[in-house]
Coordinates of C-alpha atoms and ligand atoms in Angstrom, one line a residue:
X1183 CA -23.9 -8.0 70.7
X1184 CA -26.2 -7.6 67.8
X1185 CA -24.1 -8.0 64.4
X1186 CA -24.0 -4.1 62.7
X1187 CA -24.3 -3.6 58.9
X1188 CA -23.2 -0.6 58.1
X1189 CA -23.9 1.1 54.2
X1190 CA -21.8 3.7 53.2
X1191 CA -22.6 4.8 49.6
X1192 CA -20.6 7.7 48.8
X1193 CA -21.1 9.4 46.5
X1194 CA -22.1 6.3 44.0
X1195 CA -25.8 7.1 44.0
X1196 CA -28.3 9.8 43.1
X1197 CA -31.3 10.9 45.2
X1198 CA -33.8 8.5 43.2
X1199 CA -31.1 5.9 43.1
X1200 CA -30.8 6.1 47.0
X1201 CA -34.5 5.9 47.4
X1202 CA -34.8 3.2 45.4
X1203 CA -32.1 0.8 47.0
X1204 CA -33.2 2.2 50.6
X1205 CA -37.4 1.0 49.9
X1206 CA -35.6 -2.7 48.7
X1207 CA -34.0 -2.8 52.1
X1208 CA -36.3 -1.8 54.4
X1209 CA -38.6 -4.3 52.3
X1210 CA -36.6 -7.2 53.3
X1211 CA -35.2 -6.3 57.3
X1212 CA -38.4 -8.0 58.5
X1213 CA -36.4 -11.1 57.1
X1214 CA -33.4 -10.2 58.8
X1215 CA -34.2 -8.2 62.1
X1216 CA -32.0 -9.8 63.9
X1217 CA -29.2 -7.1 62.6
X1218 CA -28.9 -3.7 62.8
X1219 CA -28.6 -1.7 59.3
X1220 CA -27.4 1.5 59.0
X1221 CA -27.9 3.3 55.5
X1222 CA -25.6 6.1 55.2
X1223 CA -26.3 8.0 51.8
X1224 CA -25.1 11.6 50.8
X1225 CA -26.2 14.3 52.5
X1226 CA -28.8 15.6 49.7
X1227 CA -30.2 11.9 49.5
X1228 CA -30.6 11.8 53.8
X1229 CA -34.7 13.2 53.6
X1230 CA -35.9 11.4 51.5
X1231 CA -33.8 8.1 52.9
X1232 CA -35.0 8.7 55.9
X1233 CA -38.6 8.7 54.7
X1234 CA -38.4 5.7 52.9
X1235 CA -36.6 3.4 55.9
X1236 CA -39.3 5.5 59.1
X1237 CA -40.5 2.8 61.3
X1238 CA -38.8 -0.2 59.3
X1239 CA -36.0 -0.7 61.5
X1240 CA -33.5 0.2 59.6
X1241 CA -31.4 3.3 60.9
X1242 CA -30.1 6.7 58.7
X1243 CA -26.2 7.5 58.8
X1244 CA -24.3 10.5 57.5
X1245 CA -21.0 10.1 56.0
X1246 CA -19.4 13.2 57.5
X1247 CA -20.2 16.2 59.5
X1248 CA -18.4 20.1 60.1
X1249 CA -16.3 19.2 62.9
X1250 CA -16.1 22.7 64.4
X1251 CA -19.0 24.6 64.8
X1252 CA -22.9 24.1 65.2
X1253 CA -23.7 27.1 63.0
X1254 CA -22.1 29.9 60.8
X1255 CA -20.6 30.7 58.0
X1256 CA -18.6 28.0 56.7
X1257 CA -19.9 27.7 53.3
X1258 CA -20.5 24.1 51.9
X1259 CA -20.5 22.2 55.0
X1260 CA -23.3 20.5 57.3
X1261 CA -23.4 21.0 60.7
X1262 CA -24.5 18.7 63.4
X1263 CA -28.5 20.1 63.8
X1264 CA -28.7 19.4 60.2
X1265 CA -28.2 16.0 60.8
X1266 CA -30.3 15.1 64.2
X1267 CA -33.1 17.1 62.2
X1268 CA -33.2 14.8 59.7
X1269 CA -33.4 11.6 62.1
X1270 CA -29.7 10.3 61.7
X1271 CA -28.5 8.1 64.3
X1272 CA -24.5 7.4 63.2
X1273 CA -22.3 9.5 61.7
X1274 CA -18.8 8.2 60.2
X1275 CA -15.7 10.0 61.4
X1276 CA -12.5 10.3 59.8
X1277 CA -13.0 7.9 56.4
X1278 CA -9.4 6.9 54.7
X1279 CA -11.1 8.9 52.0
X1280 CA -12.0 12.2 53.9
X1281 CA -8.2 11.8 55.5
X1282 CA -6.7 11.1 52.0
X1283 CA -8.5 13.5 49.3
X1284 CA -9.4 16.5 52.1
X1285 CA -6.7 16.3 54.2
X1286 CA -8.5 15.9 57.5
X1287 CA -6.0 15.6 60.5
X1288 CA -6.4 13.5 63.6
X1289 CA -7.0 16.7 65.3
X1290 CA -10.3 17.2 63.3
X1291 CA -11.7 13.9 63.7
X1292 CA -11.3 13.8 67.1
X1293 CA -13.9 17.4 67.3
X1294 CA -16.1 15.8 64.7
X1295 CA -16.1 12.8 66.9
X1296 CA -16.9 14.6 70.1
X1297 CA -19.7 16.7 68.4
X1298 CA -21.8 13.8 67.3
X1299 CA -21.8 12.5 71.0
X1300 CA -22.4 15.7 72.5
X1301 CA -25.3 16.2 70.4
X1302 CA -26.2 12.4 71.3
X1303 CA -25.6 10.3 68.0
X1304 CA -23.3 7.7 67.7
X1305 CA -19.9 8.2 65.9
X1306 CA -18.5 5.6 64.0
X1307 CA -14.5 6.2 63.7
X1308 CA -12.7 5.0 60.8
X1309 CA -9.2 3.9 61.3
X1310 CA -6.8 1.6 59.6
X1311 CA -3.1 2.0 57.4
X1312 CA -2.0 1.8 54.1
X1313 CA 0.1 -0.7 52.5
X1314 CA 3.2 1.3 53.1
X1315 CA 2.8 1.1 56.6
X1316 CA 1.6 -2.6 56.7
X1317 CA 4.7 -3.5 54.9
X1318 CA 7.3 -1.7 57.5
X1319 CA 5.1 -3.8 60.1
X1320 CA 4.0 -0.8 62.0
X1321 CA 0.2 -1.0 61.9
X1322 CA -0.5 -1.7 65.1
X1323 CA 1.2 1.4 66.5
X1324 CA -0.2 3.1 63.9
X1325 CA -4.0 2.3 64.5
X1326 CA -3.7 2.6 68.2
X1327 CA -2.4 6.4 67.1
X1328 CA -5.4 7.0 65.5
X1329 CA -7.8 5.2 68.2
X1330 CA -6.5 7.6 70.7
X1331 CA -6.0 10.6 68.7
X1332 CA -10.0 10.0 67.3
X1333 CA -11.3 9.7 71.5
X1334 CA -8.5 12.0 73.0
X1335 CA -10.4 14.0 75.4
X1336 CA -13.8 11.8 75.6
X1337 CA -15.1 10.3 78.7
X1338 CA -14.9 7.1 79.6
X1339 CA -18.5 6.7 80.8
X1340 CA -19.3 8.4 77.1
X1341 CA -17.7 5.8 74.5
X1342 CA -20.8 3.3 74.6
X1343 CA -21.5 5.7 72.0
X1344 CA -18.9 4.7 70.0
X1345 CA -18.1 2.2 67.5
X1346 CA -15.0 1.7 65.3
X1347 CA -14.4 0.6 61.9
X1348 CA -11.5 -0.7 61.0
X1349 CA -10.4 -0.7 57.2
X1350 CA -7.4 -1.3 56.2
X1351 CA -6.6 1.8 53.3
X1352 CA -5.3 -0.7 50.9
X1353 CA -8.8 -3.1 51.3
X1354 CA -10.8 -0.1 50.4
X1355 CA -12.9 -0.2 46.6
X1356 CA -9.7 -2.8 45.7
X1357 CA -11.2 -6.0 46.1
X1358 CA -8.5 -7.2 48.4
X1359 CA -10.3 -7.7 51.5
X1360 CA -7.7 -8.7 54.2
X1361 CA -8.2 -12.1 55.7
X1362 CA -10.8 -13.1 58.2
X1363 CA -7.9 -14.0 60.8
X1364 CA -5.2 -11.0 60.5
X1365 CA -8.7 -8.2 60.5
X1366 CA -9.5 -10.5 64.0
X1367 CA -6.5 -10.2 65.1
X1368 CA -6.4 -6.1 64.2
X1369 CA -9.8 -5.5 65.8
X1370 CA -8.2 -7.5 69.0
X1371 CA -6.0 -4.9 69.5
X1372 CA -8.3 -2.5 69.0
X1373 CA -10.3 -3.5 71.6
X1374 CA -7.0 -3.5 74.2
X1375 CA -6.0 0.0 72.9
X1376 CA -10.0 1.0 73.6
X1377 CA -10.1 -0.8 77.0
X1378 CA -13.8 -1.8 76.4
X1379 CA -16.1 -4.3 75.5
X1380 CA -18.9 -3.0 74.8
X1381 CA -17.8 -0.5 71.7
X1382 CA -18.5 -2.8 68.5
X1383 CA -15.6 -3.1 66.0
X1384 CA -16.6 -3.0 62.4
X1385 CA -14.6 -4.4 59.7
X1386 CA -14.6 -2.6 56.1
X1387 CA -12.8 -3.3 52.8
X1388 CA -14.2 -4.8 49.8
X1389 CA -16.5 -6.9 52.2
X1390 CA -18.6 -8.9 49.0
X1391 CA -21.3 -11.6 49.6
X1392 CA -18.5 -14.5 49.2
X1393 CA -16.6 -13.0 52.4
X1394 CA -18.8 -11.2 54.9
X1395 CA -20.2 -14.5 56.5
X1396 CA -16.4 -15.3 57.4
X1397 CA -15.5 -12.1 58.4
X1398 CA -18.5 -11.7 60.9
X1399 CA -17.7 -15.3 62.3
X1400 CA -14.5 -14.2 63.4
X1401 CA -13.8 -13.0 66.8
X1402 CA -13.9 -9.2 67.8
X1403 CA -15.8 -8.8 64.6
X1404 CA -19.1 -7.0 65.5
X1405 CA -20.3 -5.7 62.1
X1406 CA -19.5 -4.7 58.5
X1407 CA -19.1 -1.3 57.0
X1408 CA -19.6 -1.6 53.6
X1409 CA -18.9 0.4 50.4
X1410 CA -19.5 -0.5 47.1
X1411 CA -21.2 -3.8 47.6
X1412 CA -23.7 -2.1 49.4
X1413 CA -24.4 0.1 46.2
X1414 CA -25.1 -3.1 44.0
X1415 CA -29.3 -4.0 45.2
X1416 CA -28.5 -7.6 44.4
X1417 CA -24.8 -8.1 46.0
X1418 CA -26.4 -6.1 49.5
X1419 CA -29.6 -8.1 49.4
X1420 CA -27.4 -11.3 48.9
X1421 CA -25.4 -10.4 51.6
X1422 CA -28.1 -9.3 54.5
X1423 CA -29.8 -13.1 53.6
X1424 CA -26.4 -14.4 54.2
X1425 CA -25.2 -13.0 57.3
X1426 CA -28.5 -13.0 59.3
Ligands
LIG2727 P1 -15.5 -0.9 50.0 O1 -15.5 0.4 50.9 O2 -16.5 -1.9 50.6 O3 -16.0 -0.4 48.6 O4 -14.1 -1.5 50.0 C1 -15.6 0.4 52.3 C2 -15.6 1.7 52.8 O5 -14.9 2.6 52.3 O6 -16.2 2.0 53.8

């Protein structure tokens, strides 16, 4: 399976700032084609990303999408259309930080999930526990709960669509990245709870370019989704040389 690095810059970067960065990297993946890159800057920042990465083979991802309607009048959100329109390929479901700060239920994420495939992109669903729930020893239940909460209700035949990230809430923007071993041993699971081999497994949390070799050496680790180190030219261009 073809190792995934996935960008996701929040909201850390302005239009120009996103253009900039995105021209650097498509500069480079003739260097590094043997991955697959996925840029996913904020939605006012997708255009003109998308223009700047066209034909360089490197892909456009959104960071979010309206979960429950294609059109209408829901003020402030971005519907599905929106996004194909504008040549995006993945779109991230249910980040800690969508779940944490705007209170998105598994409920939501699971419609958010099922309208990127119906409309044919590929959802990327964010899981993983915080440290409360690491401590009590209860984060494999937990992440299997939101596995099949996220894919309740989606086809079997339809989750080659699908890839998960798994990110460990107290890894995120910490620079505590969990170890190489226990994330292998997480994304494992994962794959049981999933019952297939062929959806890749991301890991995510303070990834840097002194631990994303290790991590993508270890077993069930198919990719990187990464957050601020992916906003930093230098650090992401260090790290795409590293791991190709
Ligand atoms: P981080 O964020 O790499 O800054 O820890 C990862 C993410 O939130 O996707």
């Amino acid at each position: 399976m073809q190792k995934k690095i996935v960008a996701n810059w929040k909201m850390y970067l302005t239009l120009s700032q996103s253009v900039a960065l995105a021209k650097r990297i498509s500069n480079l993946k003739s260097q590094i084609s043997n991955l697959a890159v996925v840029l996913c800057p904020s939605f006012v920042a997708l255009e003109e990303v998308g223009k700047a990465i066209k034909n360089r083979g490197v892909k456009l991802g959104a960071q979010d999408v309206f979960c429950c309607a294609k059109e209408g009048a829901f003020t402030g959100e971005v519907g599905i259309d929106d996004l194909r329109e504008l040549g995006v390929k993945y779109v991230l479901v249910g980040h800690s930080e969508r779940r944490q700060h705007f209170h998105e239920t598994d409920a939501q994420v699971n419609q958010k999930l099922k309208m990127v495939i119906k409309a044919g992109l590929r959802p990327i669903l964010c899981v993983g526990e915080s440290v409360e729930i690491r401590k009590r020893g209860e984060e494999c239940g937990y992440v299997a709960k939101q596995v099949k909460a996220g894919i309740k209700g989606v086809p079997k035949q339809k989750l080659d669509k699908l890839l998960i990230a798994y990110e460990p809430i107290w890894a995120i923007g910490t620079g505590r990245a969990d170890t190489p071993e226990d994330a292998s041993e997480m994304q494992g699971w994962i794959r049981k709870v999933i019952g297939s081999a062929r959806v890749p497994i991301l890991y995510g949390g303070s990834v840097n370019s002194k631990n994303a070799v290790a991590f993508l050496r270890a077993d069930n680790v198919d990719g990187l989704l990464i957050g601020g180190a992916s906003t930093k030219s230098a650090e992401f261009m260090k790290i795409l040389r590293k791991v190709c």
